[in-house]
C-alpha angles and dihedrals in degrees: 000000000000120000114256089232132052117275123211089262090059094056132243125334115269126210111270095010109139092001095110116216093324094073099047090186095311126109117253112253132176117254114269115268132194115243115235115257090235112029093192115092099182144344135206126198111209095178094109088060094051123115090214115022092203107123111257093015102073098084090221100109113115095243091140120029140167129184131222129189115202134146091009090300131111117222132185123205110202139181133180095201096273130105091275126092117186129205116205130183123219096190085131105032092200090056113033114190135212109242110171142341128213119210112206094188114199092023139073124213123245101175144006126197136172139205119179105318094336125102127195120199121191110213129188124195112260093233098042092124095055106103093199096058125072104220133184117258123261117281140211110215121198126210135175127216119217122209092261091060100256119142119212128182116249102178146326 
């Protein structure tokens, strides 16, 4: 039986092909929408929680982020590649709030990920590039988030 859509051997897709009578030879496009006047919903300034308030050195930029939804609340776990990992709540999207910060002293983060209420944080020793120092290997630390927004360490 032939596939209901073109395969690579049948050439590129053509407008209207396989669209039934709705396409009538025209590509399918979403209906036009008006852009919001202000595209920003909310903003949070984490500078007061920085170790070093020098721009670019605070480790609080959301270079690496993961989201969790628990207890009817949306949370973001973020890291800027420093030893700090920040948990933020978006219960009110127009006013996100700082919840908690983890300090992984002696390590810097390279990745964060989430699944359900579990969070995995990849951490590399700060001096891993120094050939004269024997350092511990990188770690993956696991945390769980409870519905009230409290992080607790599960394992590392």
